[in-house]
Coordinates of C-alpha atoms and ligand atoms in Angstrom, one line a residue:
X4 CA 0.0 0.0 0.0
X5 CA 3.4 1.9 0.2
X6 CA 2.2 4.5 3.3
X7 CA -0.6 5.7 1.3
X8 CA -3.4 5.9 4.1
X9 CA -7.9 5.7 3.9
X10 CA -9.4 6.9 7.3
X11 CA -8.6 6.7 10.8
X12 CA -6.9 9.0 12.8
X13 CA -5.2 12.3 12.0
X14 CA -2.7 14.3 14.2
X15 CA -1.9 17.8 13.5
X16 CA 0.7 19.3 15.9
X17 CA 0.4 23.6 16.0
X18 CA -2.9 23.7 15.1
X19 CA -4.4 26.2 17.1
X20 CA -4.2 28.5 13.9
X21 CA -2.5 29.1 11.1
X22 CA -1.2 26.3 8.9
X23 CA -1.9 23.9 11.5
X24 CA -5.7 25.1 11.7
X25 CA -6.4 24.9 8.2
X26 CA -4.4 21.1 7.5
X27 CA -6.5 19.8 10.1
X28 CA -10.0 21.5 8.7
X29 CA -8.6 20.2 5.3
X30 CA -8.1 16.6 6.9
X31 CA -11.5 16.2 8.5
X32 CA -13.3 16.8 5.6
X33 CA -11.2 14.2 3.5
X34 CA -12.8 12.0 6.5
X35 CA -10.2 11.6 8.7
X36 CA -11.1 11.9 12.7
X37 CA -8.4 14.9 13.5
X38 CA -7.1 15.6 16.7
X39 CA -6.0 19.2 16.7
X40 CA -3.1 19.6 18.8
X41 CA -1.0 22.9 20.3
X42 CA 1.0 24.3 23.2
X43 CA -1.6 26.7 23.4
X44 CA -4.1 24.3 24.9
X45 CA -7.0 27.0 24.5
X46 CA -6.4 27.2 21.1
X47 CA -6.4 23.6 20.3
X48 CA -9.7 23.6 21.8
X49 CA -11.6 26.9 20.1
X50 CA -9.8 25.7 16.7
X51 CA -11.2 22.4 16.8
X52 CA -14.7 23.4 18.8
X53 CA -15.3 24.9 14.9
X54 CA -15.6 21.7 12.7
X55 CA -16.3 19.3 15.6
X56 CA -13.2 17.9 16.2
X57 CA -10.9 16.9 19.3
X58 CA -8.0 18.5 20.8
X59 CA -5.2 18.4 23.3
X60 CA -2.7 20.5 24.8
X61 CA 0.8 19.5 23.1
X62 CA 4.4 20.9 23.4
X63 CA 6.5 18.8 21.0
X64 CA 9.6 19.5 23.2
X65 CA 7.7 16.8 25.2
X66 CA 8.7 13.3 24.1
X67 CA 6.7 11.5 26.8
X68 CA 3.8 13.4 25.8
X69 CA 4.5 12.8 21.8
X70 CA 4.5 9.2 22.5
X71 CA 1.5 9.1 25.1
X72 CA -0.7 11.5 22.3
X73 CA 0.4 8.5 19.5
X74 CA -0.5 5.7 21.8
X75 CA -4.2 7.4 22.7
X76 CA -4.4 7.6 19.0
X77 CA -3.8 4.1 17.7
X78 CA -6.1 2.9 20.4
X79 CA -8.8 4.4 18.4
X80 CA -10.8 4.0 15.5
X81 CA -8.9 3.0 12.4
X82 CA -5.8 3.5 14.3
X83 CA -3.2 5.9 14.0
X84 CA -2.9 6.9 9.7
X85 CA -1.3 10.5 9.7
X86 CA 0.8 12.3 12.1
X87 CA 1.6 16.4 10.6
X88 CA 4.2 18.0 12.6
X89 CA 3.5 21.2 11.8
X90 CA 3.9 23.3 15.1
X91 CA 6.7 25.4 14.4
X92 CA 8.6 29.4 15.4
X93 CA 10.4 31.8 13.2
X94 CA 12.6 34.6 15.6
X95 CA 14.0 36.7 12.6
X96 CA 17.4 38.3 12.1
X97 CA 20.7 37.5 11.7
X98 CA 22.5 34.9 13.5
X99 CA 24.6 36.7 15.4
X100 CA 21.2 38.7 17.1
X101 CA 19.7 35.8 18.8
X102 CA 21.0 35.1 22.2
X103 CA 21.6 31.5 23.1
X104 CA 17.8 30.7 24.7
X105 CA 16.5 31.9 21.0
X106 CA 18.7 29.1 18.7
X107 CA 18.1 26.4 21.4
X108 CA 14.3 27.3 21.6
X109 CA 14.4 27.3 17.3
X110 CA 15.7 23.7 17.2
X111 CA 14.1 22.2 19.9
X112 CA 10.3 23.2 19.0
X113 CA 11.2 23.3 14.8
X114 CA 13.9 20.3 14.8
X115 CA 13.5 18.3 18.2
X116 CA 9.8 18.5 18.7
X117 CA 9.2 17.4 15.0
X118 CA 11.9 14.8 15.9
X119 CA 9.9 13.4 18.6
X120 CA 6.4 13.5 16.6
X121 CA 7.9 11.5 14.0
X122 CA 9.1 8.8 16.3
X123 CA 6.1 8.9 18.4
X124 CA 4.1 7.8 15.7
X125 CA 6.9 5.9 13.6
X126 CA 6.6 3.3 16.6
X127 CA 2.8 3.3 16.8
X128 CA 2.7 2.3 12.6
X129 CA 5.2 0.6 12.3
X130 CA 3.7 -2.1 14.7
X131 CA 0.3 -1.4 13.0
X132 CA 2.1 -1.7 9.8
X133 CA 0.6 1.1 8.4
X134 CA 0.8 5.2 8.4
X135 CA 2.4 8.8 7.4
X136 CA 4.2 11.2 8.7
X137 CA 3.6 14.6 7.0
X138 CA 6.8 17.4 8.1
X139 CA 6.4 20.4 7.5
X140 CA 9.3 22.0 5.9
X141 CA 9.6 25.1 4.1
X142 CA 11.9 26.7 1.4
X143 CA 14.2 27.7 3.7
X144 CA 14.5 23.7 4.7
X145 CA 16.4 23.8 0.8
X146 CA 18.4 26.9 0.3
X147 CA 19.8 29.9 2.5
X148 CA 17.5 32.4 3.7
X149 CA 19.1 35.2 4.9
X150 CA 17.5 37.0 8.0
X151 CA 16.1 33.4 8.7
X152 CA 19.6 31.4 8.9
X153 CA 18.7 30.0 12.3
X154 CA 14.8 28.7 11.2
X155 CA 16.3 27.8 8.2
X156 CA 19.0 25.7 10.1
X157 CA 16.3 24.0 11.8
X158 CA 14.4 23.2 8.8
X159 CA 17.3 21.7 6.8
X160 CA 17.8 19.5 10.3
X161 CA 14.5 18.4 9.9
X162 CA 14.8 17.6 6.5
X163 CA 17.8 15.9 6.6
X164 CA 15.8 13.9 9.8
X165 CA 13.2 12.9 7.3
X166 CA 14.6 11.6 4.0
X167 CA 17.4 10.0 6.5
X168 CA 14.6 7.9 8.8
X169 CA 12.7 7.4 5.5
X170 CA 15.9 5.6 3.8
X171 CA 16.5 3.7 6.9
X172 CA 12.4 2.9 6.8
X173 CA 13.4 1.5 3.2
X174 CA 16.2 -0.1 3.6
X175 CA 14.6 -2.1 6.7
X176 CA 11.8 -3.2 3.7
X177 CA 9.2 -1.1 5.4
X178 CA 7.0 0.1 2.5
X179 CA 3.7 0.8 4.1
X180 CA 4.4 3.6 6.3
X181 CA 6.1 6.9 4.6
X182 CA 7.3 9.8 5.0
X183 CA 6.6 12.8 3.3
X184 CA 7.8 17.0 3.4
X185 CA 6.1 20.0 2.1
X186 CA 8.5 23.2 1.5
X187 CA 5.8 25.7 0.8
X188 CA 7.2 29.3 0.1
X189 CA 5.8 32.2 2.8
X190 CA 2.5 31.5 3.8
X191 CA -0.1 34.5 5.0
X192 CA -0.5 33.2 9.1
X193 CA 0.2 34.4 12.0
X194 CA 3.4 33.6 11.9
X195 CA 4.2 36.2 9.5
X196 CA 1.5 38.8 10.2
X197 CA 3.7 41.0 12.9
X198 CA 6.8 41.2 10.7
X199 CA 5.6 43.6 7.8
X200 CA 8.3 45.9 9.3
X201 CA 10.7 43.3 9.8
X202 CA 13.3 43.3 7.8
X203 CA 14.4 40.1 9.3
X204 CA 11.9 38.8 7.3
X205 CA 12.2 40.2 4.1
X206 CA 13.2 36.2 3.0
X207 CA 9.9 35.1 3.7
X208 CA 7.9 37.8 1.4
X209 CA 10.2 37.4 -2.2
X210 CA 7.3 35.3 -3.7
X211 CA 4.1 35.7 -3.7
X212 CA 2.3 34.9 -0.3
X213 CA 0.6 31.7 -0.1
X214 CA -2.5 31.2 1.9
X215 CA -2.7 28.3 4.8
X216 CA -6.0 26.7 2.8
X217 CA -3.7 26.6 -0.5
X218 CA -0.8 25.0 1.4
X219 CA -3.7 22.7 3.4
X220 CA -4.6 21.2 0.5
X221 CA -1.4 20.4 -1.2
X222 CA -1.1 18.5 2.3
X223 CA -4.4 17.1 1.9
X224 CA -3.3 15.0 -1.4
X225 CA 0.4 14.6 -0.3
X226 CA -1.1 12.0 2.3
X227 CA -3.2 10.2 -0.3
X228 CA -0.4 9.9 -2.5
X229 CA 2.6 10.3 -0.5
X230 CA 6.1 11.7 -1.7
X231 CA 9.2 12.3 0.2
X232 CA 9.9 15.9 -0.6
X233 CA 7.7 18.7 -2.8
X234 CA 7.9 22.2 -2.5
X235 CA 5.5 24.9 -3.1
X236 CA 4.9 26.4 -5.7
X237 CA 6.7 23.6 -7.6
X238 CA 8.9 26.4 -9.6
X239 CA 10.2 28.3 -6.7
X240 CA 11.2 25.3 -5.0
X241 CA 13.5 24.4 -8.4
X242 CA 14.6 28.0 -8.0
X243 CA 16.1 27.5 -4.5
X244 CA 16.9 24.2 -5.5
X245 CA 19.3 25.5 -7.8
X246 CA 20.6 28.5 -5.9
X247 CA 21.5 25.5 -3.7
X248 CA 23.4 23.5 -5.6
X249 CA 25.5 27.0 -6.5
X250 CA 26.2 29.3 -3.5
X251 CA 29.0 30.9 -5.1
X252 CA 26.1 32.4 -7.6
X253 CA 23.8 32.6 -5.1
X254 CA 25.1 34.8 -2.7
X255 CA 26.1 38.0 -4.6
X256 CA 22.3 37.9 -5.0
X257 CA 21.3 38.1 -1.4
X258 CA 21.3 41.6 -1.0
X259 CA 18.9 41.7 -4.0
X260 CA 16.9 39.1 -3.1
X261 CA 16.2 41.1 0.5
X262 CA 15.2 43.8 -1.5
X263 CA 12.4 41.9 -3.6
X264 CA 11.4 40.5 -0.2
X265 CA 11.3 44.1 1.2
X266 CA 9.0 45.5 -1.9
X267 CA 6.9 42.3 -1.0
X268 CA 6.4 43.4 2.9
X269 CA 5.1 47.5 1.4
X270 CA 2.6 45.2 -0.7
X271 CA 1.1 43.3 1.5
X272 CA 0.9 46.2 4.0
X273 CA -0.5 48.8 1.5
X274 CA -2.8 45.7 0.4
X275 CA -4.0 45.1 4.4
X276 CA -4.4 48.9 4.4
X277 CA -6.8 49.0 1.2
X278 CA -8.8 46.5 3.2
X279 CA -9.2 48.5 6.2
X280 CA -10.5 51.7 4.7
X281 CA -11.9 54.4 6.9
X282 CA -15.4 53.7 6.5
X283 CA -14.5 49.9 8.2
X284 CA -13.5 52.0 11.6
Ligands
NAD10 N1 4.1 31.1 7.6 C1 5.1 30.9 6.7 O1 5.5 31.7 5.9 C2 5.7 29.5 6.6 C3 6.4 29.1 5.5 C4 6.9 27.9 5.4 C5 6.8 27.0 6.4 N2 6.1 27.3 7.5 C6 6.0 26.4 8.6 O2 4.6 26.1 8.8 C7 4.4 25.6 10.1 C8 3.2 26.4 10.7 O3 3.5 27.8 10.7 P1 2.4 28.9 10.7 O4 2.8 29.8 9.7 O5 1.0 28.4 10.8 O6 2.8 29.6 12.1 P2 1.9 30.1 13.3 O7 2.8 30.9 14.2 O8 0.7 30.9 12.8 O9 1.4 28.8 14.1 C9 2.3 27.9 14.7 C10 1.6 27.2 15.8 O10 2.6 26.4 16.5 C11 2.3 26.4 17.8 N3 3.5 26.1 18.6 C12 4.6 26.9 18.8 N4 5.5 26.2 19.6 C13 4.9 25.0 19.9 C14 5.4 23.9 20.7 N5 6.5 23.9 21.4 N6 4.5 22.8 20.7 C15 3.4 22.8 20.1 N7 2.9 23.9 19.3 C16 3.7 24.9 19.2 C17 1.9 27.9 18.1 O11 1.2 28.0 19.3 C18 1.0 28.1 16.9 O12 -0.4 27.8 17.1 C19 5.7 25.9 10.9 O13 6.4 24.7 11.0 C20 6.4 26.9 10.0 O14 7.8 26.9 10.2 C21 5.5 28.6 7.7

C-alpha cells in the first residue's frame, strides 16, 4: 500500500491557527477523525470546537507526551494513519542577534519536537504496519535564507531527519508507512502577520504569499499519494533548489533578493491597508 493511508486518525501538531488550523480542517473533511493539537491548549480547543473535532494540549519539546498522544491515538478507531508535525517558530534576524535561549528554543520546537512526533508515531505504525508522517518544511528547509539562517537551520535539520529515517524505513523493507515533506514558500498566518516591518523577514515575502488553505490542501493530497519531498509552488522550490546547488552564484544575490522580499512586505501592508478603509472603523 506503500504509506498511502484511507481513514482513521489524524494528528496535527500547532494547530491552534494558522497552517496547522487549516491542515486539520482540510483533513477532517477528507474524512479523517483529527485531533488538533497545540502548546496553546485553548487554542487547540476553540480551533477544533469549529468543525467538531478533538483537541489536546501538546508541546513537541515533550517526548513523553509525543508518545503518550500516538498511543491514545492508535487505540482508536482506524488506528493511528497520519501524524503532521507542523507546530513550528520563526525569531527573525541575523544569526549573530539571537542570544543562546532563542537558537536552542528554534531547534528544539522546529527540529527536536518534529523529531519526537515522527518517532512517536513511527513506533505506533510501524507495529500497525501502516501510516504517514507529513513534516512540515519550508523553502528555507532547501536553500539559505538570509535573516532566517537560524529557522532555516532548523528546517534543513528536519529535512535531513526525514529523508534519512525514511531511507532507513526503506532499507529495513518497510513500505507501508512513509514519509513525506512539504516546502511551501511564505504563507499569509500568523506567523508572519507581525513582521511587515521586519526586515528580518524580508526572506519570507520574495514570492508571492501563499494562503494556509492553499498550502492545506497540497497537504491534503500529499497524504493520499505520498512523496518524500515537494515544495510549493513547484517552480520556486527548483529555484532554490538551484541556488542550492551554486552558492558561489547565489550569494552575490542576497542583498537583492532582500530587496524583492522588502518590496513584497510595502505590498502586503499597502494591500491590508486598502482593506481596512476608513469607513471599516
Ligand atoms: N508562515 C510561513 O510563511 C511559513 C512558510 C513555510 C513553512 N512554515 C511552517 O509552517 C508551520 C506552521 O506555521 P504557521 O505559519 O502556521 O505559524 P503560526 O505561528 O501561525 O502557528 C504555529 C503554531 O505552532 C504552535 N507552537 C509553537 N510552539 C509550539 C510547541 N513547542 N509545541 C506545540 N505547538 C507549538 C503555536 O502555538 C501556533 O499555534 C511551521 O512549521 C512553519 O515553520 C511557515
Amino acid at each position: 500500500m506503500n504509506g498511502r493511508t484511507v481513514g482513521g486518525q489524524a494528528v496535527v501538531t500547532g494547530a491552534g491557527r494558522g497552517l496547522g488550523r487549516a491542515v486539520a480542517a482540510e483533513l477532517a473533511r477528507r474524512g479523517y477523525s483529527v485531533c488538533l493539537t497545540d502548546v496553546d491548549g485553548d487554542a487547540a480547543r476553540a480551533a477544533a470546537e469549529s468543525f467538531g473535532a478533538r483537541s489536546a494540549a501538546l508541546d513537541v519539546r515533550d517526548e513523553a507526551a509525543c508518545v503518550a498522544l500516538a498511543e491514545d491515538a492508535a487505540r482508536r478507531d482506524g488506528g493511528l494513519a497520519v501524524w503532521v508535525n507542523n507546530a513550528g517558530i520563526l525569531p527573525t534576524g541575523p544569526a549573530w542577534t539571537h542570544d543562546a535561549a532563542t537558537r536552542r528554543a528554534v531547534m528544539e520546537v522546529n527540529a527536536l519536537g518534529a523529531m519526537n512526533g515522527t518517532l512517536a508515531a513511527l513506533a505506533v505504525m510501524r507495529a500497525a504496519g501502516r501510516g504517514h508522517v507529513v513534516n512540515v518544511v519550508s523553502l528555507a528547509g532547501l536553500v539559505a535564507a538570509p535573516g532566517e539562517a537560524v529557522y532555516g537551520a532548523s528546517k534543513h535539520a528536519l529535512l535531513a531527519f526525514s529523508l534519512g529515517t525514511l531511507a532507513e524505513l526503506r532499507a529495513a523493507g518497510e513500505r507501508a508507512v512513509t514519509i513525506s515533506c512539504i516546502c511551501p514558500d511564505g504563507i499569509w498566518t500568523p506567523m508572519l502577520h507581525d513582521k511587515l516591518d521586519d526586515a528580518g523577514a524580508a526572506a519570507s515575502f520574495t514570492g508571492t504569499l501563499l494562503t494556509p488553505e492553499r498550502v492545506a490542501r497540497r497537504i491534503g493530497r500529499l497524504v493520499e499519494h505520498p512523496r518524500p519531498v515537494v515544495a510549493l509552488p513547484r517552480w520556486r522550490g527548483g529555484l532554490v533548489r538551484l541556488l542550492d546547488a551554486f552558492p558561489r552564484v547565489a550569494m552575490p544575490l542576497a542583498g537583492t533578493m532582500l530587496s524583492l522580499g522588502r518590496a513584497g512586505q510595502r505590498r502586503q501592508a499597502r494591500r491590508l491597508a486598502a482593506r481596512h478603509t476608513p469607513a471599516d472603523g
